[in-house]
PDB file of C-alpha atoms (C1' of nucleotides) in Angstrom:
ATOM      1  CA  UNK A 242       8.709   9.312  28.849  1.00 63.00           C
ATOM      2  CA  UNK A 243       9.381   6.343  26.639  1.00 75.00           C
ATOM      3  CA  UNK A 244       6.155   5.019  26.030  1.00 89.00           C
ATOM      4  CA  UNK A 245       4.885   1.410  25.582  1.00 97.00           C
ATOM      5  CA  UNK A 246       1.950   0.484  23.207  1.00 98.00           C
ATOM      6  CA  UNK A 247      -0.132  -2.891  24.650  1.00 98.00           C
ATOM      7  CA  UNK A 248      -0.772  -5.217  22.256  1.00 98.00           C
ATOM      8  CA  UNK A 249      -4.386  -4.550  21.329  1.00 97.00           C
ATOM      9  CA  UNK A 250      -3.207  -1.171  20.888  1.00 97.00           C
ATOM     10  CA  UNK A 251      -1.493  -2.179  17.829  1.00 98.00           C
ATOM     11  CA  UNK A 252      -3.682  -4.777  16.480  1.00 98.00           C
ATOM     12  CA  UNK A 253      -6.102  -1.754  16.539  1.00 97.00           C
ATOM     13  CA  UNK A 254      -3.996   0.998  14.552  1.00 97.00           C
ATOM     14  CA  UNK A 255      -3.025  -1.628  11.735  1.00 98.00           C
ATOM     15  CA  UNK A 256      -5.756  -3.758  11.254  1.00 97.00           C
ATOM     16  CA  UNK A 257      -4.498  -7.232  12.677  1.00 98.00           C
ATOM     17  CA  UNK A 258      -4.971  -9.709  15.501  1.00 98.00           C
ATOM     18  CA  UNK A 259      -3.211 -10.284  18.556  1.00 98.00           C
ATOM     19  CA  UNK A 260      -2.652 -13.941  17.174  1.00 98.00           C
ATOM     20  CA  UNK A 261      -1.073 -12.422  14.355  1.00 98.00           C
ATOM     21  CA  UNK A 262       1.532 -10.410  16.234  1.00 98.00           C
ATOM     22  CA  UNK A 263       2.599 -13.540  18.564  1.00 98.00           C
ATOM     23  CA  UNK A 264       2.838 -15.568  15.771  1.00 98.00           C
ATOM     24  CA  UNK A 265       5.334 -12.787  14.500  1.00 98.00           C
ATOM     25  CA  UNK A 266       6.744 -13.249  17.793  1.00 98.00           C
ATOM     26  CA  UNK A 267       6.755 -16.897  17.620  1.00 98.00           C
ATOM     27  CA  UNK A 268       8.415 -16.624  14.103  1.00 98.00           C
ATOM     28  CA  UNK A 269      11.315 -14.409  15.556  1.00 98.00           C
ATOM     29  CA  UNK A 270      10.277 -11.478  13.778  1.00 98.00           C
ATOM     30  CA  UNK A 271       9.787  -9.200  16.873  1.00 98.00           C
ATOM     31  CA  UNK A 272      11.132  -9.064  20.173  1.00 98.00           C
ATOM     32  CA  UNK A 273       8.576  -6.803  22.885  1.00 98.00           C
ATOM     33  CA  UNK A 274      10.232  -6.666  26.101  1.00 98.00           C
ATOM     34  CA  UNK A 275       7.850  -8.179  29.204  1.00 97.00           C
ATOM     35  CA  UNK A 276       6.044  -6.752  32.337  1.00 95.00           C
ATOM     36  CA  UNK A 277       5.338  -9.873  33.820  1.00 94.00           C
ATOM     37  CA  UNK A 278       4.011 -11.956  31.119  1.00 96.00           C
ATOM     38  CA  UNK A 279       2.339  -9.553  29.290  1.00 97.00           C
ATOM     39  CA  UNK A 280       4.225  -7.517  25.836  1.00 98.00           C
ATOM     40  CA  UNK A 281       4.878  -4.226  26.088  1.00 98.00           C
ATOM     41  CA  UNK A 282       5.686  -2.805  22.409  1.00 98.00           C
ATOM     42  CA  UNK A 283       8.237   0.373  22.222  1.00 98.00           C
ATOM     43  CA  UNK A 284       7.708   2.851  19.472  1.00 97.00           C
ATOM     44  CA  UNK A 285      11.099   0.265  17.607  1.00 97.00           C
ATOM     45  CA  UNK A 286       9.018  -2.631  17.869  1.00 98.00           C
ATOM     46  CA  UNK A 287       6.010  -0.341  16.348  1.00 98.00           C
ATOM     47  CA  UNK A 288       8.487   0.400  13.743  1.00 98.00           C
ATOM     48  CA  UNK A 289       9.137  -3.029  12.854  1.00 98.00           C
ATOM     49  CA  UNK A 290       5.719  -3.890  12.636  1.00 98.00           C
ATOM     50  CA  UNK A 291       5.065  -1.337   9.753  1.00 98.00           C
ATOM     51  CA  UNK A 292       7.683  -2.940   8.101  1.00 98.00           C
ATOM     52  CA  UNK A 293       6.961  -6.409   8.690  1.00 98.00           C
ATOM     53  CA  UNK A 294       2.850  -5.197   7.079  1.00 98.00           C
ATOM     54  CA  UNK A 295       4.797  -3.498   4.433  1.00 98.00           C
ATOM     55  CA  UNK A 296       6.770  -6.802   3.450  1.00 98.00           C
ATOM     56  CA  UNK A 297       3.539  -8.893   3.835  1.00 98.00           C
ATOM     57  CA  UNK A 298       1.525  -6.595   1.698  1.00 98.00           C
ATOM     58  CA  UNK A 299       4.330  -7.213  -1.296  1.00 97.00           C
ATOM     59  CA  UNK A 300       3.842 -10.669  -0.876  1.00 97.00           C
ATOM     60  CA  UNK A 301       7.226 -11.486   1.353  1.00 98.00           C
ATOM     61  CA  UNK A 302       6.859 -14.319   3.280  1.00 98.00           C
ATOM     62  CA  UNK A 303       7.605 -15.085   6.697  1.00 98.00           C
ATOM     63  CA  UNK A 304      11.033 -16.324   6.005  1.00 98.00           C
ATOM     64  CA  UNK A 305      11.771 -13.714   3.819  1.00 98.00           C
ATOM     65  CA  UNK A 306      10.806 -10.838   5.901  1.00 98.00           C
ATOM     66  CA  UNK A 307      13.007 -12.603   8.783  1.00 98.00           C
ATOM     67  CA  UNK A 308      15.965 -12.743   6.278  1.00 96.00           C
ATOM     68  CA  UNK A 309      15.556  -8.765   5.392  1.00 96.00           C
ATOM     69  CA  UNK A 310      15.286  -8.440   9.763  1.00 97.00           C
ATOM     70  CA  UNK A 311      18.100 -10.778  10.147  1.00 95.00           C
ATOM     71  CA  UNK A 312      20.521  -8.529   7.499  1.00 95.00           C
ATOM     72  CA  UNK A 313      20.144  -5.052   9.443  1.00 93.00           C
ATOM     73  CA  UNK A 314      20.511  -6.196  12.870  1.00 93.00           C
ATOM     74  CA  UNK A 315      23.523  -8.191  11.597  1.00 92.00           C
ATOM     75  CA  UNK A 316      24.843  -7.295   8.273  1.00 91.00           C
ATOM     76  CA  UNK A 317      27.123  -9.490   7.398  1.00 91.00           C
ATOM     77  CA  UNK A 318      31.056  -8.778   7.865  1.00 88.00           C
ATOM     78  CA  UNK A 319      32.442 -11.274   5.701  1.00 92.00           C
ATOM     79  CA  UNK A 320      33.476 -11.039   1.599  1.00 93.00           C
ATOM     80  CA  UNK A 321      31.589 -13.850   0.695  1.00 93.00           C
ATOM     81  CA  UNK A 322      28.937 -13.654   2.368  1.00 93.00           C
ATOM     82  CA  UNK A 323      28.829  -9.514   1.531  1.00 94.00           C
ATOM     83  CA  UNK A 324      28.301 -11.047  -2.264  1.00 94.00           C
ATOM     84  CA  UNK A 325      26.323 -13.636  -1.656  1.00 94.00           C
ATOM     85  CA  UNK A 326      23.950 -11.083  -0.353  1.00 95.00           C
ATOM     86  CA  UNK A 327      24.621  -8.676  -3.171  1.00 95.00           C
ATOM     87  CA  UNK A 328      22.983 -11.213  -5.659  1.00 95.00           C
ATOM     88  CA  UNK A 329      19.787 -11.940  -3.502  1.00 95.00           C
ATOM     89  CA  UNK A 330      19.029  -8.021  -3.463  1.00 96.00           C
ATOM     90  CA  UNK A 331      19.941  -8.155  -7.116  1.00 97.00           C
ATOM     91  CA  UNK A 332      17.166 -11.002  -6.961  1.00 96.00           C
ATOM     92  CA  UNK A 333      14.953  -9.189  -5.097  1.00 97.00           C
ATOM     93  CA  UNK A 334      15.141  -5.937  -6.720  1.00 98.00           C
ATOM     94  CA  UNK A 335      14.327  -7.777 -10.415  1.00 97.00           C
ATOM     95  CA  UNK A 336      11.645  -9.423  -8.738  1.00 97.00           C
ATOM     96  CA  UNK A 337       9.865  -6.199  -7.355  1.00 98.00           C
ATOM     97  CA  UNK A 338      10.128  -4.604 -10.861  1.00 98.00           C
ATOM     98  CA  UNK A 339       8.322  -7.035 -12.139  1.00 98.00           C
ATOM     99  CA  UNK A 340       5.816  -6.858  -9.711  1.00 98.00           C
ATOM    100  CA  UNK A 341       5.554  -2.948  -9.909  1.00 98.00           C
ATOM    101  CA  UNK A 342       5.297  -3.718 -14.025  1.00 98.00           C
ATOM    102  CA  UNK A 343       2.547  -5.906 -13.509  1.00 98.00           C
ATOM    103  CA  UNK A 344       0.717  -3.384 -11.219  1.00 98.00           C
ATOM    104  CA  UNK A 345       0.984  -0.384 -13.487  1.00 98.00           C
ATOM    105  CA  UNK A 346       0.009  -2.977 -16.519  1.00 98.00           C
ATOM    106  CA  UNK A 347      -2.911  -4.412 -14.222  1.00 98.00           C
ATOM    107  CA  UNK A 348      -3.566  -0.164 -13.117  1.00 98.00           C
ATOM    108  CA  UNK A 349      -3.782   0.556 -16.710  1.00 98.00           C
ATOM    109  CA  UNK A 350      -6.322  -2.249 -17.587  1.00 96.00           C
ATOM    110  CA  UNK A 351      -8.805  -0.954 -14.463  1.00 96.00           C
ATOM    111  CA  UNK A 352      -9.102   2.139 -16.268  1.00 97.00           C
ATOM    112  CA  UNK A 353     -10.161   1.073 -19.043  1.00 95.00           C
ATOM    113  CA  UNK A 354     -12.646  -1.233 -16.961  1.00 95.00           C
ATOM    114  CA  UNK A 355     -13.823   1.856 -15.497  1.00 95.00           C
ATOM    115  CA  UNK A 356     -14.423   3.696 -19.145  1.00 95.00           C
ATOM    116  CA  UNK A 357     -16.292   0.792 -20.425  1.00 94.00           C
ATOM    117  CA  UNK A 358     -18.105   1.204 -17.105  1.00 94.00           C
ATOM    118  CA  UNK A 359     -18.629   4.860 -17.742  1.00 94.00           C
ATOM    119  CA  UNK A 360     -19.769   4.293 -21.291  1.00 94.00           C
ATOM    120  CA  UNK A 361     -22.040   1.887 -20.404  1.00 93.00           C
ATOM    121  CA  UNK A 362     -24.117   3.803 -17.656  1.00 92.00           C
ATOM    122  CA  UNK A 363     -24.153   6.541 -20.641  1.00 92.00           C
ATOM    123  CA  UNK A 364     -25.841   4.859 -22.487  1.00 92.00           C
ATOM    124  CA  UNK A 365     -28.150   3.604 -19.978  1.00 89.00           C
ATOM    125  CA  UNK A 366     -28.621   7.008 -18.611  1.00 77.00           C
ATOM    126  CA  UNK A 367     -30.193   8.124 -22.551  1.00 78.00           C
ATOM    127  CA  UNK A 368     -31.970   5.091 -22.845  1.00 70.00           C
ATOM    128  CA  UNK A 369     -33.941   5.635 -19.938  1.00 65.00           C
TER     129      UNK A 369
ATOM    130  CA  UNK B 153      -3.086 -23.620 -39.264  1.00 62.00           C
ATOM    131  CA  UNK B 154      -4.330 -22.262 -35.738  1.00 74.00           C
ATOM    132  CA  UNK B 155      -1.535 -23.493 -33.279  1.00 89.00           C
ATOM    133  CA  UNK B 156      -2.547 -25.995 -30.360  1.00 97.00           C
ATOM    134  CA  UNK B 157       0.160 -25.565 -27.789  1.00 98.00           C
ATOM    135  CA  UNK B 158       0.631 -28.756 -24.945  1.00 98.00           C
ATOM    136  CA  UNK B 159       0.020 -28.652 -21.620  1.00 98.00           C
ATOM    137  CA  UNK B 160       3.851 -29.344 -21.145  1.00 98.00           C
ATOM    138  CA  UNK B 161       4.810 -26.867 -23.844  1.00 97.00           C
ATOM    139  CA  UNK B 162       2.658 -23.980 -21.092  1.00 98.00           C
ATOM    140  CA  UNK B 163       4.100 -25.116 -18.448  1.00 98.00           C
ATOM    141  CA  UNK B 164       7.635 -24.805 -20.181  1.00 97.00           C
ATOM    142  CA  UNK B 165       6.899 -21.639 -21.253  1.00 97.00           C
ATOM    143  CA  UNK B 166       5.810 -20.222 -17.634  1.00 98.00           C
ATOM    144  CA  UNK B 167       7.638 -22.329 -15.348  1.00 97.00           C
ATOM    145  CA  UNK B 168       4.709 -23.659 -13.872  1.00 98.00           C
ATOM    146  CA  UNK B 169       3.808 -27.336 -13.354  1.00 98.00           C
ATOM    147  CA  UNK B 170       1.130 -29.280 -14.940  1.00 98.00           C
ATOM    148  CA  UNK B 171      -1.099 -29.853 -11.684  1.00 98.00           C
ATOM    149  CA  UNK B 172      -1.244 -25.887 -11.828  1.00 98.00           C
ATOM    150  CA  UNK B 173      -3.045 -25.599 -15.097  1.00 98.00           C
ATOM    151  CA  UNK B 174      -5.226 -28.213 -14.437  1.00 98.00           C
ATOM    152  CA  UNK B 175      -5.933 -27.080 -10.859  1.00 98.00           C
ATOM    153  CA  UNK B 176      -6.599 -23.577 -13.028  1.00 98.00           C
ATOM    154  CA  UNK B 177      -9.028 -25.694 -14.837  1.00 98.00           C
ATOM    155  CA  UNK B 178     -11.087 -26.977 -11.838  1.00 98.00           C
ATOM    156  CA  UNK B 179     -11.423 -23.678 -10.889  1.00 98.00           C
ATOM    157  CA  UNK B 180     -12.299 -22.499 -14.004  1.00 98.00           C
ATOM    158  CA  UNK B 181     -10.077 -20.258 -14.827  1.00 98.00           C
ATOM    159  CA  UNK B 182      -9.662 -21.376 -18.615  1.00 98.00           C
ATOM    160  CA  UNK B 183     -11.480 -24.103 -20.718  1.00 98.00           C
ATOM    161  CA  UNK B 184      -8.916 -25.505 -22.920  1.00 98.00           C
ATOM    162  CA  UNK B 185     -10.505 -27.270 -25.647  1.00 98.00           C
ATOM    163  CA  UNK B 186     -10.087 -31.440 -25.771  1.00 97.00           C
ATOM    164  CA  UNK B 187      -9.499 -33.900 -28.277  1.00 95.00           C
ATOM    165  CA  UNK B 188     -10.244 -36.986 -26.171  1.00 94.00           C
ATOM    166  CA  UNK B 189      -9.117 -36.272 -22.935  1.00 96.00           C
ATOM    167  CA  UNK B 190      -6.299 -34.263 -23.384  1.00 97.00           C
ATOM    168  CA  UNK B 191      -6.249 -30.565 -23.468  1.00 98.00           C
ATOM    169  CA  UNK B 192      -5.332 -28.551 -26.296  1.00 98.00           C
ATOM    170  CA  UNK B 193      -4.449 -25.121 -25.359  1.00 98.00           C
ATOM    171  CA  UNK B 194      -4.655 -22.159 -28.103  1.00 98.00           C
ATOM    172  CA  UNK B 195      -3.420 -19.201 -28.147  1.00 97.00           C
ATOM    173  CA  UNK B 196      -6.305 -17.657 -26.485  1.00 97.00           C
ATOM    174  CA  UNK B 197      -5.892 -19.998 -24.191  1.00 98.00           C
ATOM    175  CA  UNK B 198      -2.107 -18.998 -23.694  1.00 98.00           C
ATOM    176  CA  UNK B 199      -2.872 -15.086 -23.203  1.00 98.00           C
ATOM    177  CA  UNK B 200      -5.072 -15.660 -20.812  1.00 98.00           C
ATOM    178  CA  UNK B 201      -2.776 -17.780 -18.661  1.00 98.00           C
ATOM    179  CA  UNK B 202      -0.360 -15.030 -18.918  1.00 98.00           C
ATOM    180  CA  UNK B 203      -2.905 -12.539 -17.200  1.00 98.00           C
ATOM    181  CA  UNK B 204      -3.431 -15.315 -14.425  1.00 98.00           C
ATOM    182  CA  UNK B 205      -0.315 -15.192 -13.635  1.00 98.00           C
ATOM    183  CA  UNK B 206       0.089 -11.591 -13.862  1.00 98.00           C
ATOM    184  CA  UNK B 207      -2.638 -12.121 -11.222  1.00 98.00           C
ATOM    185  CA  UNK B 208      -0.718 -14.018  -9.342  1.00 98.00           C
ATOM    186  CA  UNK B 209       2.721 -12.133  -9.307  1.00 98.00           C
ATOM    187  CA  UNK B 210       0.904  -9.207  -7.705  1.00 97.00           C
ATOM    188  CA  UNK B 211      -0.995 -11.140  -5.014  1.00 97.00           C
ATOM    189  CA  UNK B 212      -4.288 -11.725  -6.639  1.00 98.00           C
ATOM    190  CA  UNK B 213      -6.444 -15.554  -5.551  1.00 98.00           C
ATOM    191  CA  UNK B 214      -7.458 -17.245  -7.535  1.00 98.00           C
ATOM    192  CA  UNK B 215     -11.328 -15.938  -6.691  1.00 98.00           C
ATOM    193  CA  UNK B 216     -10.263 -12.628  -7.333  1.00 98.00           C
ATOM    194  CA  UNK B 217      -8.659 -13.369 -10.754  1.00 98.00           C
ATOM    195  CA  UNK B 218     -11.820 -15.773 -11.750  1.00 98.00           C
ATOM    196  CA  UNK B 219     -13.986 -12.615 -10.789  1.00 96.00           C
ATOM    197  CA  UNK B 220     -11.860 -10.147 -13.111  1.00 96.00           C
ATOM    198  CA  UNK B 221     -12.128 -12.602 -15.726  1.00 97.00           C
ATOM    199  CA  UNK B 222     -15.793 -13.051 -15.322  1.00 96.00           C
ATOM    200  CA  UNK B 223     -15.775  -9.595 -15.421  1.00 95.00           C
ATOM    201  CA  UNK B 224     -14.092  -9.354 -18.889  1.00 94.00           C
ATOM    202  CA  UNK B 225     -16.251 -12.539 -20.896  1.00 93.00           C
ATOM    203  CA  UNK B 226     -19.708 -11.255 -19.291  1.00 92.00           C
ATOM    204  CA  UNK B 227     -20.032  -7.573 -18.342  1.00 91.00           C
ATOM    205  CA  UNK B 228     -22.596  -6.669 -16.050  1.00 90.00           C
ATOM    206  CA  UNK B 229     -25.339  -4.921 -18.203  1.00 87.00           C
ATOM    207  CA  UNK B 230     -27.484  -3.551 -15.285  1.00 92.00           C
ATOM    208  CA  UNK B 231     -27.303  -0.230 -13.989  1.00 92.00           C
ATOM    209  CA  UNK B 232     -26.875  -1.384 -10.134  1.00 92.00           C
ATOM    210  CA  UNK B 233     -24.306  -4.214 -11.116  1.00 93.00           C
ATOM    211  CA  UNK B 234     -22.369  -1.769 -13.267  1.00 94.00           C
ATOM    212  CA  UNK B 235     -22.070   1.137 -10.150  1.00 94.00           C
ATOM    213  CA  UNK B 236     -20.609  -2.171  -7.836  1.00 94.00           C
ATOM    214  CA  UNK B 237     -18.137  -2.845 -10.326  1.00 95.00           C
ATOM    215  CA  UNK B 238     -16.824   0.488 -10.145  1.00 96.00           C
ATOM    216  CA  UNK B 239     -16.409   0.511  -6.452  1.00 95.00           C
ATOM    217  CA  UNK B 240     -14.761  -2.514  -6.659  1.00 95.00           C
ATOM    218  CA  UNK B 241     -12.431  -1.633  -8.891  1.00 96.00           C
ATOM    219  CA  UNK B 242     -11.795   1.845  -7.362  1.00 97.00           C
ATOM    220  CA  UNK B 243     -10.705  -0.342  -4.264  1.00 96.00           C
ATOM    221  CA  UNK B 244      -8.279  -2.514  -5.750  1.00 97.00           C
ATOM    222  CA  UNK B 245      -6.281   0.563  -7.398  1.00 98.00           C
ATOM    223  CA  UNK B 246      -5.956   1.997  -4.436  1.00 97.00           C
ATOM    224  CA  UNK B 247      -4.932  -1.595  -2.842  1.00 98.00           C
ATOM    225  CA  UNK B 248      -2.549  -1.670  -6.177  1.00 98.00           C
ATOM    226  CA  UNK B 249      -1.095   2.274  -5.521  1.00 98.00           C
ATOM    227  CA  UNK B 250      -0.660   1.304  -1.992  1.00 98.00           C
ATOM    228  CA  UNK B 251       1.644  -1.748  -3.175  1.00 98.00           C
ATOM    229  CA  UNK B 252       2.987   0.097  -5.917  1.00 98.00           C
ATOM    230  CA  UNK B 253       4.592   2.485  -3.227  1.00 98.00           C
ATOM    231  CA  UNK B 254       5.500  -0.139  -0.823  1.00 98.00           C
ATOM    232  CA  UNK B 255       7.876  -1.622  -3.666  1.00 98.00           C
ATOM    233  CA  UNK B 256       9.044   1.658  -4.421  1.00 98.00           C
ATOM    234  CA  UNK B 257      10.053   2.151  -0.564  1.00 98.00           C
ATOM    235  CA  UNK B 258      11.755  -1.269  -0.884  1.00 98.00           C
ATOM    236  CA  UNK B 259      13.193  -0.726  -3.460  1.00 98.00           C
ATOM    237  CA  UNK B 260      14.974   1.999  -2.194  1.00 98.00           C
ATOM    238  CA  UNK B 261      16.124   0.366   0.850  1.00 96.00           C
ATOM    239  CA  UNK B 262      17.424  -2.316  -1.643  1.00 96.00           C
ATOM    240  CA  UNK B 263      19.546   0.535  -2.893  1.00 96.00           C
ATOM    241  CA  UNK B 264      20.567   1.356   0.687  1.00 95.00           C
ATOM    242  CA  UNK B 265      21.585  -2.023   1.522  1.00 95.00           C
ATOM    243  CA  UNK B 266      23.659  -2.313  -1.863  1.00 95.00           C
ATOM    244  CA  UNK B 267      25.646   0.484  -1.059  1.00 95.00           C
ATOM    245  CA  UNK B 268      26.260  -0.250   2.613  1.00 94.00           C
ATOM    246  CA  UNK B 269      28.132  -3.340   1.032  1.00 94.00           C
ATOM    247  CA  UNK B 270      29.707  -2.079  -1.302  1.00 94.00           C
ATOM    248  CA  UNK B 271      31.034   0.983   1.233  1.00 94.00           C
ATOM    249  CA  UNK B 272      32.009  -2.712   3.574  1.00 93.00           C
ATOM    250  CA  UNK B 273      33.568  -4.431   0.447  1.00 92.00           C
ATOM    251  CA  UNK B 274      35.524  -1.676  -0.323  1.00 93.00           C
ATOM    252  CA  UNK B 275      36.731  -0.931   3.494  1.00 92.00           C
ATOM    253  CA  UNK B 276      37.473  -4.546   3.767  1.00 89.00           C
ATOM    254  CA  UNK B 277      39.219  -4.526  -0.179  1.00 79.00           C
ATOM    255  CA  UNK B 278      41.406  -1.867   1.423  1.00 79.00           C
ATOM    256  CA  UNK B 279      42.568  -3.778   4.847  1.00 73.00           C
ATOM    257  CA  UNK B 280      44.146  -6.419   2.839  1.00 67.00           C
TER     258      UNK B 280
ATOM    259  C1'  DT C 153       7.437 -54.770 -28.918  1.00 88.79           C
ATOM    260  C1'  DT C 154       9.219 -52.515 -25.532  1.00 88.79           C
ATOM    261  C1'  DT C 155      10.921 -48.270 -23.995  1.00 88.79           C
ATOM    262  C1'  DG C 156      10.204 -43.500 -23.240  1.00 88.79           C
ATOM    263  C1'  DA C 157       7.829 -39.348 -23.185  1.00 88.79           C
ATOM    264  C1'  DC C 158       3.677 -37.607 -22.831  1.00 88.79           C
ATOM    265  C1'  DT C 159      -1.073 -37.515 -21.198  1.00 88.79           C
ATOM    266  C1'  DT C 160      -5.254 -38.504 -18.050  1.00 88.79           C
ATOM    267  C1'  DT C 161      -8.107 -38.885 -13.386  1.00 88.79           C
ATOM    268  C1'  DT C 162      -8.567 -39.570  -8.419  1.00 88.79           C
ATOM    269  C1'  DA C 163      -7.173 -38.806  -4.107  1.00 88.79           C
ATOM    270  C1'  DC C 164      -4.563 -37.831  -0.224  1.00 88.79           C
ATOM    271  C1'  DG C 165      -0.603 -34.701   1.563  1.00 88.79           C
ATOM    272  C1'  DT C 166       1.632 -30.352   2.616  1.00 88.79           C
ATOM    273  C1'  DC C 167       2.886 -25.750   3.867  1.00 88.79           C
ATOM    274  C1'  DA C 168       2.205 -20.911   5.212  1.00 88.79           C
ATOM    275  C1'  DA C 169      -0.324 -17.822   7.756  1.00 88.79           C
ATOM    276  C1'  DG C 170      -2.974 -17.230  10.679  1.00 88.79           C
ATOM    277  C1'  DG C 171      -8.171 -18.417  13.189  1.00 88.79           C
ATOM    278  C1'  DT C 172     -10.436 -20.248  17.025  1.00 88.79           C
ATOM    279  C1'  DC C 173     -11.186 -22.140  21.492  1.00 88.79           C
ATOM    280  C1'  DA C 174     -10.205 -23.325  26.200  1.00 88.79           C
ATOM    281  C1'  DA C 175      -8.557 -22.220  30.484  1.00 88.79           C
ATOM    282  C1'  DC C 176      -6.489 -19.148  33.092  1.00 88.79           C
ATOM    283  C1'  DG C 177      -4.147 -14.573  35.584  1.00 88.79           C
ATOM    284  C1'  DA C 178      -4.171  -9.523  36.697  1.00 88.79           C
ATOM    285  C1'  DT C 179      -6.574  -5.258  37.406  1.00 88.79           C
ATOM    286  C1'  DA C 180     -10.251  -1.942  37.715  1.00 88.79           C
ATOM    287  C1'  DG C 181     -14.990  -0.566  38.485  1.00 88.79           C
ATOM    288  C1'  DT C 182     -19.568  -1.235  40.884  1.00 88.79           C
TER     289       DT C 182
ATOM    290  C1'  DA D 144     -17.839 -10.302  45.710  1.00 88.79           C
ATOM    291  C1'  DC D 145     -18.939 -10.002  41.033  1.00 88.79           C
ATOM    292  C1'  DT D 146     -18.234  -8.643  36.384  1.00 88.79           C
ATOM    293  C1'  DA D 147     -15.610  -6.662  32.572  1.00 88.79           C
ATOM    294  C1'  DT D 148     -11.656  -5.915  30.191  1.00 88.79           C
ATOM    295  C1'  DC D 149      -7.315  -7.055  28.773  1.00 88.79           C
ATOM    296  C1'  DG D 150      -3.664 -10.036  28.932  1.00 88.79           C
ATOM    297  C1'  DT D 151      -1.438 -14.900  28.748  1.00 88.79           C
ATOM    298  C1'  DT D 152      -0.315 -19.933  26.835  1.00 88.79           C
ATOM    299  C1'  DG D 153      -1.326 -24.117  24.309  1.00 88.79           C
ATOM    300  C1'  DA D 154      -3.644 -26.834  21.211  1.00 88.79           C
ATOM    301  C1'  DC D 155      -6.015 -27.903  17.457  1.00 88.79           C
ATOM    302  C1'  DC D 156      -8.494 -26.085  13.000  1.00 88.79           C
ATOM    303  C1'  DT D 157      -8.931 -23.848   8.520  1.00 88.79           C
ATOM    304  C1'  DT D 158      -7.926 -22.079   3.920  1.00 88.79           C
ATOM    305  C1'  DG D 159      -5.503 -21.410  -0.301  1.00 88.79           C
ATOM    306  C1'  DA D 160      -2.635 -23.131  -3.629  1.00 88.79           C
ATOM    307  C1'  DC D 161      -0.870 -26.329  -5.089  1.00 88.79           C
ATOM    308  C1'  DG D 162       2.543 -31.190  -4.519  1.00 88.79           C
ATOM    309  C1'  DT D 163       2.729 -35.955  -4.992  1.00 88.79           C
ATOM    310  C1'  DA D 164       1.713 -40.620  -5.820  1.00 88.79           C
ATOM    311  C1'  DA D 165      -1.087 -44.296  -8.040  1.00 88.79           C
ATOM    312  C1'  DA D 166      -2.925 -46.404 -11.963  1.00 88.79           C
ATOM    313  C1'  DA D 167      -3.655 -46.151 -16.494  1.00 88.79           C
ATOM    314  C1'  DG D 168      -4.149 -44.544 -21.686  1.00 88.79           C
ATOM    315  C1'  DT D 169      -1.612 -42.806 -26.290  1.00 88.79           C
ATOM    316  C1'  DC D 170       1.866 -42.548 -29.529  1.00 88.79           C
ATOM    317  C1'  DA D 171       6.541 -42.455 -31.755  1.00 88.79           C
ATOM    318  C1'  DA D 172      11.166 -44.178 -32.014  1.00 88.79           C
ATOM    319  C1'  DA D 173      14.502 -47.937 -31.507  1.00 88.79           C
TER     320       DA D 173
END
DNA sequence: TTTGACTTTTACGTCAAGGTCAACGATAGT
DNA sequence: ACTATCGTTGACCTTGACGTAAAAGTCAAA
């Protein structure tokens, strides 16, 4: 039955605007085929879109999400460029550990936020 | 001998530029002390930095980070104020778990695209 | 004493990632 | 025929996080 989701569709199950979609569209970053003028988004392009959120949330930008696109639809065929890609995941991959450390440091810290929160309310909760 | 450190020496040290500490000022983020007009930063001072930037790395603004900081210098003392807090932060670790596992996905597909060039390298290493 | 490296403030510029608004087309329900 | 709903394009606007340039002060070395 191969079905189509319209655009509002979307903006509805993740949380974002129709502006923000055709800007992704705009930016090259998805491709929804056309009835007439209007998008029509297959289950791929829904796909995409989860990925695309998933980059954002991790603080990719535009560009960057593109590149990550760009290299499956097209991975590269040549030896140079096949290293030259190597080292930019190598990048990447450094970079994201530090972000997870951060995260688990940052993680760590709210619970002790959350003791001294606990703590406090305890001894509130006699004083009273 | 309590060390002063410069603002150049910080921005050495993180790789940031000097309009970024001082914008960090303006939004007061940190109060390095003076002697005239120029800042001395100690090692408070320092530390602190490092957790803004911590901040940063994961996706934090810089209203969010001022908040957390607040947060840490002045902690509510009122029974209400101290049951908001913990909402709060209960909603950022699950905004940090969520991006916790999106790096771990990516991550993985990192690993995926290393070894899809490698597997091309070596098919390529072979043909010649 | 002049050069160089550092510092300051003020103020306008920029860039990414959308928001917002206007003006309009297509389709369905009443 | 009118209204609602959903879609479109195009243009300008906004916000966050700084960049950049101007004009000037401080201090040590050559």
């Amino acid at each position: 039955m191969n079905k189509y989701y319209s655009i509002t569709e979307l903006t509805r199950e993740f949380g974002i605007s129709t502006r923000t979609l055709r800007f992704y569209e705009d930016e090259g970053l998805i491709h929804p085929e056309r009835r007439g003028r209007t998008r029509l988004f297959r289950p791929a392009d829904r796909r995409l879109i989860q990925e695309i959120l998933r980059g954002r949330r991790i603080g990719f930008t535009i560009a960057e999400i593109r590149e990550i696109i760009q290299v499956y639809k097209d991975p590269p065929g040549e030896m140079g460029q096949l290293r030259l890609l190597m080292n930019r995941v190598e990048e990447k991959r450094e970079e994201l550990r530090q972000k997870r450390k951060d995260i688990e440091d940052t993680l760590a810290e709210l619970d002790n936020v959350e003791e001294a929160c606990l703590t406090r309310l305890a001894e509130i909760g006699v004083g009273t």
